[in-house]
Coordinates of C-alpha atoms in Angstrom, one line a residue:
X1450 CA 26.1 -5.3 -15.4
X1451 CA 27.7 -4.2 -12.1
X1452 CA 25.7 -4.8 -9.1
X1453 CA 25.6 -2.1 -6.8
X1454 CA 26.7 -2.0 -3.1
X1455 CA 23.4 -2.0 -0.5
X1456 CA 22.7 1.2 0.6
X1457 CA 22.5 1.5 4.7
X1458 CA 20.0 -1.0 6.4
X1459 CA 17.1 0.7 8.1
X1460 CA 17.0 0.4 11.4
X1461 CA 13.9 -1.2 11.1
X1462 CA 11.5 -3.8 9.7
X1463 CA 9.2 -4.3 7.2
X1464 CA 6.1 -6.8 7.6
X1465 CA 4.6 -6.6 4.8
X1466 CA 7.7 -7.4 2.9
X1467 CA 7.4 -11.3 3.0
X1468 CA 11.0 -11.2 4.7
X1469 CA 11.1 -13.0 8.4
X1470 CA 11.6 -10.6 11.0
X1471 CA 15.3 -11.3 12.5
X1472 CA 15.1 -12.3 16.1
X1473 CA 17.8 -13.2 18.3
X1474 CA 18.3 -16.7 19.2
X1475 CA 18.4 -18.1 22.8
X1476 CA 17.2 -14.7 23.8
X1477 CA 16.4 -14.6 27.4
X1478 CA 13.1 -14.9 28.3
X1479 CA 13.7 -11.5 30.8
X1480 CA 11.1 -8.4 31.0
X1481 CA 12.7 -5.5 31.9
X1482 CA 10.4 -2.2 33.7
X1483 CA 11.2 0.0 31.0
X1484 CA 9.8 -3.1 28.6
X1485 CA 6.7 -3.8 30.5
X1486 CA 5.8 -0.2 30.7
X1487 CA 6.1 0.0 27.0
X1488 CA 3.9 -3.2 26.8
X1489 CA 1.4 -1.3 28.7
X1490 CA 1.5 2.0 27.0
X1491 CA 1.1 -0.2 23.7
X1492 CA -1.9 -1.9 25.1
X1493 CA -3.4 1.4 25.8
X1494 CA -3.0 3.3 22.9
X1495 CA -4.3 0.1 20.6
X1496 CA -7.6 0.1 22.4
X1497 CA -8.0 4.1 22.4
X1498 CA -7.4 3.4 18.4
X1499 CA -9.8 1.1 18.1
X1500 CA -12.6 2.0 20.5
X1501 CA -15.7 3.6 19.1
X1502 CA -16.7 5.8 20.6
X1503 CA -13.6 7.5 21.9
X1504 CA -13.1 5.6 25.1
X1505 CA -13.2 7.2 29.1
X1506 CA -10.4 6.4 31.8
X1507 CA -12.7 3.9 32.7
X1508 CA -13.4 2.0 29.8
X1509 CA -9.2 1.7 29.5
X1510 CA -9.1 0.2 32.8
X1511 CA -11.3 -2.6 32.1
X1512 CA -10.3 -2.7 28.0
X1513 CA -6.1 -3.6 29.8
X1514 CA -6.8 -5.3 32.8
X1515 CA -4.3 -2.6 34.1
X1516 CA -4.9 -0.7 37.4
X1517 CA -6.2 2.8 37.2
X1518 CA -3.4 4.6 38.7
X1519 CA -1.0 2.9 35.8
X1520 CA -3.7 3.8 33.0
X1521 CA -3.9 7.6 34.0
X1522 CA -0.3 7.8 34.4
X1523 CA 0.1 6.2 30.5
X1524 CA -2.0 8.2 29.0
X1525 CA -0.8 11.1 30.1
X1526 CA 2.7 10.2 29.0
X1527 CA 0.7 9.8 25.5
X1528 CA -1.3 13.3 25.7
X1529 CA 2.3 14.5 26.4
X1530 CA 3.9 13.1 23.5
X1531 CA 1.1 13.8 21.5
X1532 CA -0.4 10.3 20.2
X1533 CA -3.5 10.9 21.8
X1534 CA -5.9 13.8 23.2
X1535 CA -8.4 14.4 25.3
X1536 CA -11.9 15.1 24.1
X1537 CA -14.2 16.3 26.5
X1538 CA -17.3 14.4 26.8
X1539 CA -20.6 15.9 25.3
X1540 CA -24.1 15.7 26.8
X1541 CA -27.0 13.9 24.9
X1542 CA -27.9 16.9 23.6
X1543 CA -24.5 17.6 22.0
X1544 CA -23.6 20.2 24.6
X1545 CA -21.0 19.3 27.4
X1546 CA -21.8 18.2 30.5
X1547 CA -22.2 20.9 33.8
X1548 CA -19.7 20.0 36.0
X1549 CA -16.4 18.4 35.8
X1550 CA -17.1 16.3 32.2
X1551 CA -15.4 12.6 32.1
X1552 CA -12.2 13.0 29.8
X1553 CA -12.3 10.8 26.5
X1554 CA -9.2 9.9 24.3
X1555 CA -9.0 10.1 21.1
X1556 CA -5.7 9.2 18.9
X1557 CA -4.5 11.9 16.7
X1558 CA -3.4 10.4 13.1
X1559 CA -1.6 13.9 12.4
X1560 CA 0.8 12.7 14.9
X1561 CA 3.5 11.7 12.6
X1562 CA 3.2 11.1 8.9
X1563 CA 5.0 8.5 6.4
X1564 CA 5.6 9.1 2.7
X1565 CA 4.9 6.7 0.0
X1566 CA 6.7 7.9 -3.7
X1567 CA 5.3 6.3 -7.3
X1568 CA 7.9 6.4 -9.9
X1569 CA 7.6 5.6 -13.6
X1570 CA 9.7 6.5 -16.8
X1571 CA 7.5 10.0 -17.3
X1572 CA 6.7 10.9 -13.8
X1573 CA 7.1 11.2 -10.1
X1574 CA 4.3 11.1 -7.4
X1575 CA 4.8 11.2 -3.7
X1576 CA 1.8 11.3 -1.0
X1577 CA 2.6 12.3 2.5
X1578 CA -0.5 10.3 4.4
X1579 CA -1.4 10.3 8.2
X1580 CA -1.1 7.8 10.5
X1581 CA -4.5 6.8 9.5
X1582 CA -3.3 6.5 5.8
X1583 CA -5.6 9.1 4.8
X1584 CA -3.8 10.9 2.0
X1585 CA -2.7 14.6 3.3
X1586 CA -1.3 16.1 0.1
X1587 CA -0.1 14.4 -3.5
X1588 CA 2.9 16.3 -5.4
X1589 CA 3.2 15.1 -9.1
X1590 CA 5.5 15.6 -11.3
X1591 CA 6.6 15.3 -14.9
X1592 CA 9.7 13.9 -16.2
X1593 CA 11.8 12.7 -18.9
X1594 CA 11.5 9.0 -19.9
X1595 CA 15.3 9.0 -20.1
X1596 CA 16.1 10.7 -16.7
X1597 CA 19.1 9.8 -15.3
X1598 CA 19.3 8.0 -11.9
X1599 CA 20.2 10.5 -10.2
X1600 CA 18.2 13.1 -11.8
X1601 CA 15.3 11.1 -10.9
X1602 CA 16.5 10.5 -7.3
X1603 CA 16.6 14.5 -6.9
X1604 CA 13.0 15.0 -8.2
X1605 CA 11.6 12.4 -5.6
X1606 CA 13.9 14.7 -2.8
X1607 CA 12.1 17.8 -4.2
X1608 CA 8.6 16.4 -4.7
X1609 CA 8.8 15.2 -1.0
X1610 CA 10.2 18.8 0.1
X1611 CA 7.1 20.3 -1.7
X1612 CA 4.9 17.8 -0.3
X1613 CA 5.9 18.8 3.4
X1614 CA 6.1 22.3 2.7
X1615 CA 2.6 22.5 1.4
X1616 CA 1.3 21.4 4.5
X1617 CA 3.7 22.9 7.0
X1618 CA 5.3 19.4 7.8
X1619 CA 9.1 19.3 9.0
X1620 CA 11.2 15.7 9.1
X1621 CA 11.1 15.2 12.5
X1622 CA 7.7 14.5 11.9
X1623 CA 8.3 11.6 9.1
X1624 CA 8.3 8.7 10.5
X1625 CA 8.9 6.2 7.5
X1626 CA 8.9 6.1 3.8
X1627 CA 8.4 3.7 1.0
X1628 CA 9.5 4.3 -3.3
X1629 CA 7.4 2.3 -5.8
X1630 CA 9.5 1.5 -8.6
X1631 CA 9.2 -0.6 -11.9
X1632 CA 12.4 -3.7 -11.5
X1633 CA 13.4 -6.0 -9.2
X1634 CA 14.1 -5.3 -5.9
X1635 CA 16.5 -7.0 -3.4
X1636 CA 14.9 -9.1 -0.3
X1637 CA 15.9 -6.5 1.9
X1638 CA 14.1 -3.5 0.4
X1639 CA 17.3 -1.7 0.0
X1640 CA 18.2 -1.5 -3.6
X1641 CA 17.0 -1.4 -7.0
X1642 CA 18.5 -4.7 -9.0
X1643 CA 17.6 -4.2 -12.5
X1644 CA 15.2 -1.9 -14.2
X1645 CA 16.1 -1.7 -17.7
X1646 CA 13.4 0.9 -18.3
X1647 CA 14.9 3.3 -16.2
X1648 CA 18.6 4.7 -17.2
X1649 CA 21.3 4.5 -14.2
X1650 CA 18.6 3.7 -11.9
X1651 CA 19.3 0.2 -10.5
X1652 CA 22.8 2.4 -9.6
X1653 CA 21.2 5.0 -7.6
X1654 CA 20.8 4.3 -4.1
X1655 CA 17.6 6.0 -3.6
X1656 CA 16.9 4.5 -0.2
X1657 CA 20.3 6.0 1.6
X1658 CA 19.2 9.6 -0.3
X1659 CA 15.5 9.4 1.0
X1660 CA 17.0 8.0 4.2
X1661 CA 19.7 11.3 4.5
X1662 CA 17.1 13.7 3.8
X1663 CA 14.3 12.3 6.4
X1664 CA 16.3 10.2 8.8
X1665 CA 13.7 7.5 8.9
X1666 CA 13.5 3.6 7.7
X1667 CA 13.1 3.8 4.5
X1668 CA 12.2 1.1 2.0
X1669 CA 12.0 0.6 -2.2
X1670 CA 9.5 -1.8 -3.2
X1671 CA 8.4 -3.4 -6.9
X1672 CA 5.6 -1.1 -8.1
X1673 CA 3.3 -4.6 -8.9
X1674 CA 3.8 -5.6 -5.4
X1675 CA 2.9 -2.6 -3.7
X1676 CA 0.1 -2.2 -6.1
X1677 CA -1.5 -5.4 -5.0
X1678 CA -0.4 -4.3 -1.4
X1679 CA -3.1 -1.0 -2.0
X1680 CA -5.4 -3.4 -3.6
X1681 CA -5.6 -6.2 -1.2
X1682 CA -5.9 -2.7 1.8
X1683 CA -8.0 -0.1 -0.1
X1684 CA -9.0 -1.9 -3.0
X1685 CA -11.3 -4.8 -4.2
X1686 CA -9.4 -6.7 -2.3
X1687 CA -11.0 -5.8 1.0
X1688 CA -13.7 -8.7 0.2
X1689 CA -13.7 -12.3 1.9
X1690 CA -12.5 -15.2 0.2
X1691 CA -14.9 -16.9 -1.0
X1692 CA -17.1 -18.5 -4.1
X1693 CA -17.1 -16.7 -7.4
X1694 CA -20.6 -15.7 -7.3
X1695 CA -20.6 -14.6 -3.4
X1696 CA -19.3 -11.6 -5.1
X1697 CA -18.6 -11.5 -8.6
X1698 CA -18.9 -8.7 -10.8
X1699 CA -20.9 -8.7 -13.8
X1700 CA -19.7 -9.8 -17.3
X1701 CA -18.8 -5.9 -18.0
X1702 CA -16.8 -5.6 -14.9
X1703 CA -18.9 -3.8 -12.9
X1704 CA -19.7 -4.4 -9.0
X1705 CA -22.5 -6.8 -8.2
X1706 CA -25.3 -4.3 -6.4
X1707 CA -24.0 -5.7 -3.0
X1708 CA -20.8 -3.8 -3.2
X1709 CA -21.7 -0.8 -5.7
X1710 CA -22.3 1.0 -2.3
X1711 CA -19.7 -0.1 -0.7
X1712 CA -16.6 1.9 0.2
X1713 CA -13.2 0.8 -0.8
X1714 CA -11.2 -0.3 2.0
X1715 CA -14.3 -0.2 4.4
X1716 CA -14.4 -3.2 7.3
X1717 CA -17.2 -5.0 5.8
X1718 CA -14.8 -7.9 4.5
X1719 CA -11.4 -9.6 5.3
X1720 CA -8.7 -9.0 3.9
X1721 CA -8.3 -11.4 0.3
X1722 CA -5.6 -14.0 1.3
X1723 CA -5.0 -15.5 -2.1
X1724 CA -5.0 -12.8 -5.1
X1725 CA -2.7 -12.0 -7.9
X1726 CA -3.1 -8.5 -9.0
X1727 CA -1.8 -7.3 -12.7
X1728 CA -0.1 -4.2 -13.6
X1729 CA -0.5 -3.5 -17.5
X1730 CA 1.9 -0.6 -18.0
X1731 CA 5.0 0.4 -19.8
X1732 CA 6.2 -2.9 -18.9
X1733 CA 3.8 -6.1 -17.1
X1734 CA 4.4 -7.1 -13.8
X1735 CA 2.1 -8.9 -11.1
X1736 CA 2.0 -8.7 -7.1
X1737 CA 0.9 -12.0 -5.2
X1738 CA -0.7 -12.1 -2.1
X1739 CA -0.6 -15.7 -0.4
X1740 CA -2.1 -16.5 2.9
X1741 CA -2.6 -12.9 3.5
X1742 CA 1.0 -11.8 2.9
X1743 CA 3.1 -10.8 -0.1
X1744 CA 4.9 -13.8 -2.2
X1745 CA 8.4 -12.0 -3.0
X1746 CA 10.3 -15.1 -3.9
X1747 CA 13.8 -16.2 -3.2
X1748 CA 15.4 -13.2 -5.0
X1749 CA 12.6 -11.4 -4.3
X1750 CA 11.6 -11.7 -8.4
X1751 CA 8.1 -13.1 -7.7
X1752 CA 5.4 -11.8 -10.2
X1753 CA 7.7 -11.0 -12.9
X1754 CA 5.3 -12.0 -15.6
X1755 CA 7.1 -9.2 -17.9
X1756 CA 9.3 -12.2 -18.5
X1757 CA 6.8 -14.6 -19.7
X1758 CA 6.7 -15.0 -23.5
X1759 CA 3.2 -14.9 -24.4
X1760 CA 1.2 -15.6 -28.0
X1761 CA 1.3 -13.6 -30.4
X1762 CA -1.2 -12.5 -33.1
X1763 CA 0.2 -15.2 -35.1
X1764 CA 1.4 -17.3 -32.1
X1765 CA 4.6 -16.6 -33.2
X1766 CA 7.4 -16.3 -30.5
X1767 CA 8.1 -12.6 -29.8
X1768 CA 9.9 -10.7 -27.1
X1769 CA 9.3 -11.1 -23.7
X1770 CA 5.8 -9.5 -22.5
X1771 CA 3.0 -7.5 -23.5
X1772 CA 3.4 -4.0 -25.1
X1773 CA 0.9 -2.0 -23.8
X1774 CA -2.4 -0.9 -25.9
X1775 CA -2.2 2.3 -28.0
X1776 CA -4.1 5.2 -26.6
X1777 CA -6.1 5.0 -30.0
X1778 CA -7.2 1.6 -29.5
X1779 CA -8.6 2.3 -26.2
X1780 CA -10.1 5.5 -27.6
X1781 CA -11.6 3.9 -30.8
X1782 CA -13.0 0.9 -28.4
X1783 CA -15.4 3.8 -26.2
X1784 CA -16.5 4.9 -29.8
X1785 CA -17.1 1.1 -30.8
X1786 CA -14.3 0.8 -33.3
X1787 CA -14.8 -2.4 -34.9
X1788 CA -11.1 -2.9 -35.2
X1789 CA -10.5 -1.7 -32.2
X1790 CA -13.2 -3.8 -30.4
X1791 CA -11.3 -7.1 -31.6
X1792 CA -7.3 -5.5 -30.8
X1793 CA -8.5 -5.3 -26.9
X1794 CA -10.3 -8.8 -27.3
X1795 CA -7.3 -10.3 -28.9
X1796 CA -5.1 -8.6 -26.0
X1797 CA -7.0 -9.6 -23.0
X1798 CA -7.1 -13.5 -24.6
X1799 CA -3.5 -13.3 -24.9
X1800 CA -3.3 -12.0 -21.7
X1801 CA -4.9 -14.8 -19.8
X1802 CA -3.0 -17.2 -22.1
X1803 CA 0.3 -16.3 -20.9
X1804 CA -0.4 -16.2 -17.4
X1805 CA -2.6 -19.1 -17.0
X1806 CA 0.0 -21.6 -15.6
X1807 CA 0.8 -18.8 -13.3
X1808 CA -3.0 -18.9 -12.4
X1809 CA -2.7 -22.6 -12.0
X1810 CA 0.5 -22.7 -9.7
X1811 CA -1.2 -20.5 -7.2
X1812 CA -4.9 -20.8 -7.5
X1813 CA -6.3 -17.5 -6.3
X1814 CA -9.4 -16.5 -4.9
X1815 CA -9.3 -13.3 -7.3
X1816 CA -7.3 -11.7 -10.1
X1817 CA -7.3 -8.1 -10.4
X1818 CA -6.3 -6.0 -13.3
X1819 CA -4.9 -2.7 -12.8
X1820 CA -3.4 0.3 -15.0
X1821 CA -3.6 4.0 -15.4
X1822 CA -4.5 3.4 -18.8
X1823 CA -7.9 2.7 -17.5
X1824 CA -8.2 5.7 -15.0
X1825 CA -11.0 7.6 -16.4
X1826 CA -14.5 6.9 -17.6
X1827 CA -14.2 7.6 -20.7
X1828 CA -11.7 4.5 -20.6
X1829 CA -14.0 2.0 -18.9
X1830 CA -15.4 0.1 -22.4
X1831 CA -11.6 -0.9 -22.9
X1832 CA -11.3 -1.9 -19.2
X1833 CA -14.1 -4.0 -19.0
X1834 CA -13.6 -5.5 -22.4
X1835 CA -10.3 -6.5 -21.9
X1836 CA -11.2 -7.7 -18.2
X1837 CA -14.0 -10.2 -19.9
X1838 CA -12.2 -11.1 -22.8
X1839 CA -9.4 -12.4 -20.0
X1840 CA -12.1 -14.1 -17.6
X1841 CA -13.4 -15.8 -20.7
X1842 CA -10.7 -16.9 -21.9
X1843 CA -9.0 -18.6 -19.1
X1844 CA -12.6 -20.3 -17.5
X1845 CA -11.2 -22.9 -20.8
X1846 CA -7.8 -23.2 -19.5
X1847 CA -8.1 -23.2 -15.3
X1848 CA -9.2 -26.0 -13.0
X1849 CA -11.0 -23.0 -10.9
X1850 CA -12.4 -19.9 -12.1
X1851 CA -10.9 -17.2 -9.8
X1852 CA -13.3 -13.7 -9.7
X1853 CA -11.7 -11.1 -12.2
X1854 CA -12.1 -7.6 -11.3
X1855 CA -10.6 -4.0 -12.2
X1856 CA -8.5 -2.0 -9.8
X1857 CA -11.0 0.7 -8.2
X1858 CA -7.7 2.6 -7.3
X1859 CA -7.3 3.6 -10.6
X1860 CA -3.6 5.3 -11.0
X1861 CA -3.4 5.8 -7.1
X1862 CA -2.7 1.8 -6.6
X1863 CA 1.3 1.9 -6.2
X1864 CA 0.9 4.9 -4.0
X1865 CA -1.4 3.4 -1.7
X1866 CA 0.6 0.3 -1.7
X1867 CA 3.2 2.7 -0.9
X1868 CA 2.0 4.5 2.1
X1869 CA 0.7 0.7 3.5
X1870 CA 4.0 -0.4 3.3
X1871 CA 5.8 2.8 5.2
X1872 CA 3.1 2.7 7.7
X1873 CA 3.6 -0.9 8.4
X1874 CA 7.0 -0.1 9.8
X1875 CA 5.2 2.9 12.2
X1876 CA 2.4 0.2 13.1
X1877 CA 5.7 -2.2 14.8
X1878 CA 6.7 0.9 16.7
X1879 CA 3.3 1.8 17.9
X1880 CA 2.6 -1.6 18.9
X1881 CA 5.9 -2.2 20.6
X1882 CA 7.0 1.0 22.1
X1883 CA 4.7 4.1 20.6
X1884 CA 6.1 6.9 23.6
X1885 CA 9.7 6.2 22.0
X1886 CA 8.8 7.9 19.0
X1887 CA 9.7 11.4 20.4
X1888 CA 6.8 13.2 19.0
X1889 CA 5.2 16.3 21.1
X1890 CA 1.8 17.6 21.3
X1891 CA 1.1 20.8 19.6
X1892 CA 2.8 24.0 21.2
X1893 CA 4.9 21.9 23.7

């Protein structure tokens, strides 16, 4: 199979892409005015992001340790290009206050915008989320399983047109994209290696299209590692490491009644450092967090599980992989199908049997299992039979129990992973140099 040439390099990085960030060696140690002011305006703008409430002129000059003149000067340069704006401050009584009121800040996450596209055999999604990660709009759409590449690489182009055009959004204001895709994917982010479930597309260079159209980084990413990626920032894995019963869910997969009010991706836990989560689709493939950060591998070919030759019904060798479960098993399973019942059983036993010495390599806090085959309620007996059928089955094979859990991101997982991914390359600039983005406040 010929390998295909790289597409152009982004002029950019990507830290959650497990890569090392290239710095210069024997760089001088030398801070120029133009950096320092940078420096400062960063500093600024991270503290009128994080305040709560929405933080005075005041409150910045004791939050940066910077003088007032320089604060008032920076945040008007930041008002002018539109990353923040000023909220007049309201009385106790939720009226504003006579006289001159002090100005508050407040940073606008409809500054910019970064897209994050899900492809698969039979379809196309692309989100076009704020700077907050908030979804703004979702374009889906249908396709044929055997697409060509580039046939597939025009309907992401026209699902992100129809994305921005929904919501009036031109690409000026685009800041940084990321494509899920099932495959392996070069260190770089750049290129598709081999996808052998999607025709001509390993030959596509879908980064240097999506980068000609929006003239931003842009980055392609293995669907299972972006899905853990969503998981580990939106998902159930927003919990804090820690013992299996801290916060375990119950033998059917449910949450524990600590979390069942709990909203995904809210700050009441850490980040998970040590989780492997599980993509049962089309074809299997699994996205490892370690120490916080995404475990790509040396070729960037970490996770691929779809290779792993697991037991069959009659322990038989077989192909590579897990097939994925008919619709009418999961259907007959929600209407307690005897033979049903025992087919998901027997799949999440084989399941944990394949990938237990993956388990054991790694030892992770939790695994989570994830599919759009499981994306409704009238799917969830399936999910959390298969989920305790797995947990069961490898407690007898592990040295430690991880938790188990199910995706609560349902079919959105790889597009969340997505849009984390795009925005980590806007969070470098924002942190680093955020008036350099040349963005404008509204009507200027």
């Amino acid at each position: 199979m010929a390998v295909p040439e790289p597409g152009p390099q982004p002029a950019s990085v990507w830290p959650l892409s497990g890569a090392a960030e290239l710095v210069a060696p024997g760089a001088p140690a030398v801070v120029g005015v133009a950096d320092l002011r940078a420096t400062n305006a960063a500093a600024v703008l991270a503290v009128v992001r994080s305040a709560d409430p929405h933080p005075r002129l005041s409150e910045l000059v004791k939050a940066t340790n910077l003088s007032r003149p320089t604060v008032e000067v920076i945040a008007e340069e930041l008002v002018d290009c539109g990353l923040i704006e000023v909220v007049p401050a309201l009385s106790a009584r939720g009226r504003r206050s006579p006289g001159r009121p002090a100005r508050r800040f407040r940073f606008r996450p409809d500054a910019g915008f970064v897209v994050g596209a899900d492809v698969r055999p039979r379809s196309v999604t692309v989100c076009l989320a704020d700077l907050d990660g908030e979804q703004v709009v979702v374009e889906r759409q249908e396709v044929q399983a055997d697409l060509s590449g580039a046939a597939r690489a025009a309907v992401v182009t026209s699902a992100v047109h129809t994305a921005m055009a929904r919501v009036g959004v031109d690409t000026t204001r685009v800041w940084a994209a990321t494509v899920g895709t099932p495959g392996l994917v070069d260190r770089a982010n750049t290129r598709v290696r081999q996808a052998d479930n999607l025709s001509t597309w390993a030959g596509t260079d879908i980064v240097g299209i999506l980068h000609e159209l929006l003239r931003c980084p842009v980055a392609v990413e293995n669907d299972a590692n972006l899905a853990a990626l969503g998981e580990q920032w939106r998902g159930v894995g927003r919990t804090a490491d820690g013992p299996r019963s801290a916060d375990a869910r119950t033998e059917g997969g449910e949450p524990s009644e600590a979390q069942a009010g709990e909203r995904p991706g809210s700050p009441a836990g850490a980040l998970t450092g040590e989780m492997v989560f599980v993509l049962l689709g089309e074809r299997l493939g699994a996205g490892v967090i370690t120490g916080g950060r995404l475990l790509r591998g040396h070729h960037g070919a970490a996770g691929e599980i779809g290779f792993i030759r697991f037991p069959g019904p009659s322990d038989a060798p077989g192909s590579p992989g897990l097939e994925p479960l008919p619709a009418s098993v999961v259907a007959g399973t929600a209407a307690g199908e005897a033979e049903a019942t025992a087919a998901v059983e027997s799949y999440g036993r084989r399941l944990a049997e394949g990938i237990a010495p993956v388990l054991l390599a790694l030892d992770p806090a939790v695994v989570v299992l994830g599919t759009g085959q499981f994306g409704s309620a009238d799917t969830d007996p399936a999910a959390r039979l298969l989920l305790g059928a797995a947990r069961a089955h490898a407690d007898t094979l592990l040295v430690d129990s991880p938790r188990w859990r199910l995706s609560s991101l349902g079919d959105d997982v790889v597009l969340t992973g997505a849009v984390r991914f795009a925005l980590s390359s806007v969070e470098v600039v924002l942190r680093t140099r955020p008036t350099g983005l040349g963005v404008r406040a509204p009507g200027a």
